[in-house]
Coordinates of C-alpha atoms in Angstrom, one line a residue:
M1 CA 5.3 23.4 0.1
A2 CA 2.6 20.9 -0.9
L3 CA 3.2 18.4 -3.7
T4 CA 0.4 17.2 -5.8
S5 CA 0.9 13.8 -7.5
E6 CA -1.2 12.7 -10.4
S7 CA -2.2 9.5 -12.2
T8 CA -4.4 9.3 -15.2
T9 CA -6.9 6.7 -16.2
V10 CA -8.7 6.5 -19.6
W11 CA -11.7 4.2 -19.5
T12 CA -14.0 3.2 -22.4
G13 CA -17.2 1.3 -22.2
S14 CA -19.4 0.1 -19.4
L15 CA -18.2 -1.1 -16.1
L16 CA -18.5 -4.8 -16.8
E17 CA -17.4 -4.9 -20.4
G18 CA -15.2 -1.9 -20.6
S19 CA -11.6 -1.4 -19.8
G20 CA -9.0 1.2 -19.5
T21 CA -5.3 2.1 -19.0
T22 CA -3.7 3.9 -16.0
R23 CA -0.5 5.9 -16.1
L24 CA 1.5 7.2 -13.2
D25 CA 2.1 10.7 -14.5
S26 CA 5.6 11.0 -12.9
S27 CA 6.8 7.6 -13.9
K28 CA 8.6 6.3 -16.9
V29 CA 6.6 3.1 -16.5
A30 CA 4.3 2.4 -19.5
E31 CA 0.6 2.5 -19.1
F32 CA -1.0 -0.6 -17.6
P33 CA -4.4 -2.1 -18.2
V34 CA -7.3 -2.0 -15.7
N35 CA -10.7 -3.7 -15.9
W36 CA -13.6 -4.9 -13.8
K37 CA -12.7 -8.6 -14.0
A38 CA -9.3 -7.9 -12.6
R39 CA -10.8 -5.9 -9.8
A40 CA -13.6 -8.3 -8.9
E41 CA -12.1 -11.7 -9.7
G42 CA -8.4 -11.2 -10.3
E43 CA -6.8 -11.4 -13.8
A44 CA -3.1 -12.1 -14.5
G45 CA -1.3 -9.1 -16.0
T46 CA -4.0 -6.6 -15.2
T47 CA -3.9 -4.3 -12.2
N48 CA -6.7 -2.8 -10.2
P49 CA -7.2 0.3 -7.9
E50 CA -6.7 -1.8 -4.8
E51 CA -3.3 -3.0 -6.0
L52 CA -2.3 0.7 -6.6
L53 CA -3.6 1.6 -3.1
G54 CA -1.6 -1.3 -1.6
A55 CA 1.5 0.1 -3.4
A56 CA 0.9 3.5 -1.9
H57 CA 0.2 2.1 1.6
S58 CA 3.3 -0.2 1.6
A59 CA 5.6 2.6 0.4
C60 CA 4.3 5.2 2.8
F61 CA 4.4 2.8 5.8
S62 CA 7.9 1.7 5.0
M63 CA 9.1 5.3 4.9
A64 CA 7.3 6.2 8.1
L65 CA 8.7 3.2 9.9
S66 CA 12.2 4.0 8.7
N67 CA 11.9 7.5 10.0
I68 CA 10.5 6.4 13.4
L69 CA 13.3 3.8 13.8
T70 CA 16.0 6.2 12.8
Q71 CA 14.7 8.9 15.1
A72 CA 14.9 6.4 18.0
G73 CA 18.5 5.6 17.1
H74 CA 17.9 2.4 15.2
T75 CA 18.6 2.9 11.5
P76 CA 17.1 -0.1 9.6
E77 CA 19.2 -2.2 7.3
S78 CA 16.0 -3.1 5.4
I79 CA 12.2 -3.0 5.6
Q80 CA 10.0 -5.1 3.5
T81 CA 6.3 -4.3 3.6
T82 CA 3.4 -5.9 1.7
A83 CA 0.0 -4.2 1.9
A84 CA -2.8 -6.6 1.0
V85 CA -5.9 -4.5 0.2
T86 CA -9.2 -6.3 0.1
F87 CA -12.1 -5.3 -2.2
Q88 CA -15.6 -6.7 -2.0
P89 CA -17.8 -6.0 -5.0
G90 CA -20.9 -4.2 -3.9
E91 CA -19.2 -3.2 -0.6
G92 CA -15.9 -1.6 -1.6
V93 CA -12.5 -1.6 0.1
T94 CA -12.9 -3.5 3.3
G95 CA -9.3 -3.4 4.7
S96 CA -5.6 -3.2 4.4
H97 CA -3.3 -5.7 6.0
L98 CA 0.4 -4.8 6.4
L99 CA 2.9 -7.7 6.5
V100 CA 6.3 -6.3 7.6
S101 CA 9.7 -7.9 8.0
A102 CA 12.7 -5.8 8.8
R103 CA 16.4 -6.0 9.8
V104 CA 17.0 -3.5 12.5
P105 CA 20.2 -3.8 14.6
G106 CA 19.8 -3.2 18.3
V107 CA 16.0 -3.3 18.6
T108 CA 14.0 -6.0 20.4
E109 CA 11.0 -7.7 18.9
A110 CA 8.7 -5.8 21.4
E111 CA 10.3 -2.5 20.6
F112 CA 10.0 -3.2 16.9
E113 CA 6.3 -4.0 17.2
A114 CA 5.7 -0.7 19.0
F115 CA 7.5 1.2 16.3
A116 CA 5.5 -0.6 13.6
D117 CA 2.2 0.2 15.4
D118 CA 3.2 3.8 15.5
A119 CA 4.0 3.9 11.8
K120 CA 0.7 2.1 11.0
A121 CA -1.3 4.7 12.9
N122 CA 0.6 7.7 11.7
C123 CA 1.8 7.3 8.1
P124 CA -0.2 9.7 5.8
I125 CA -1.8 6.9 3.7
S126 CA -2.9 5.1 6.9
Q127 CA -4.5 8.3 8.0
A128 CA -6.2 8.7 4.7
L129 CA -7.6 5.2 5.1
T130 CA -9.3 5.7 8.5
G131 CA -12.6 4.5 7.0
I132 CA -11.3 0.9 6.8
P133 CA -9.6 -1.5 9.3
I134 CA -5.8 -1.6 9.0
T135 CA -4.2 -4.7 10.5
I136 CA -0.5 -5.5 10.9
E137 CA 1.9 -8.4 11.3
A138 CA 5.4 -7.1 12.0
E139 CA 8.5 -9.1 12.8
L140 CA 12.3 -8.8 12.8
A141 CA 14.1 -10.8 10.1

């Protein structure tokens, strides 16, 4: 059965002067602010769509890698993934870079890199992002 997940943003004003709040509808996390300055220039304490996309990509990739490793007989002790999503004003999202470090008993560095490449190519969020380059640096901790 398919699951539909929702987030809600309320925006007021123009793109450059306006602002909004975003809420993850399934979360108990309070709303958090979004605005153009945070998106185009970075602003402490204010998120942007690319940060949310990075959260989705890092979580999805970590789950996919865990599954791939476990199916191959190498249950991971831990996987840490950072997804750095780049936004260029006037151009859009230009890439996602995955930085992965994991503790996986019994797997070689070469095997781990192959498993990570498989997860990068096949996690559902990576598949949804086929319009942008996705790069990866993966290493055993």
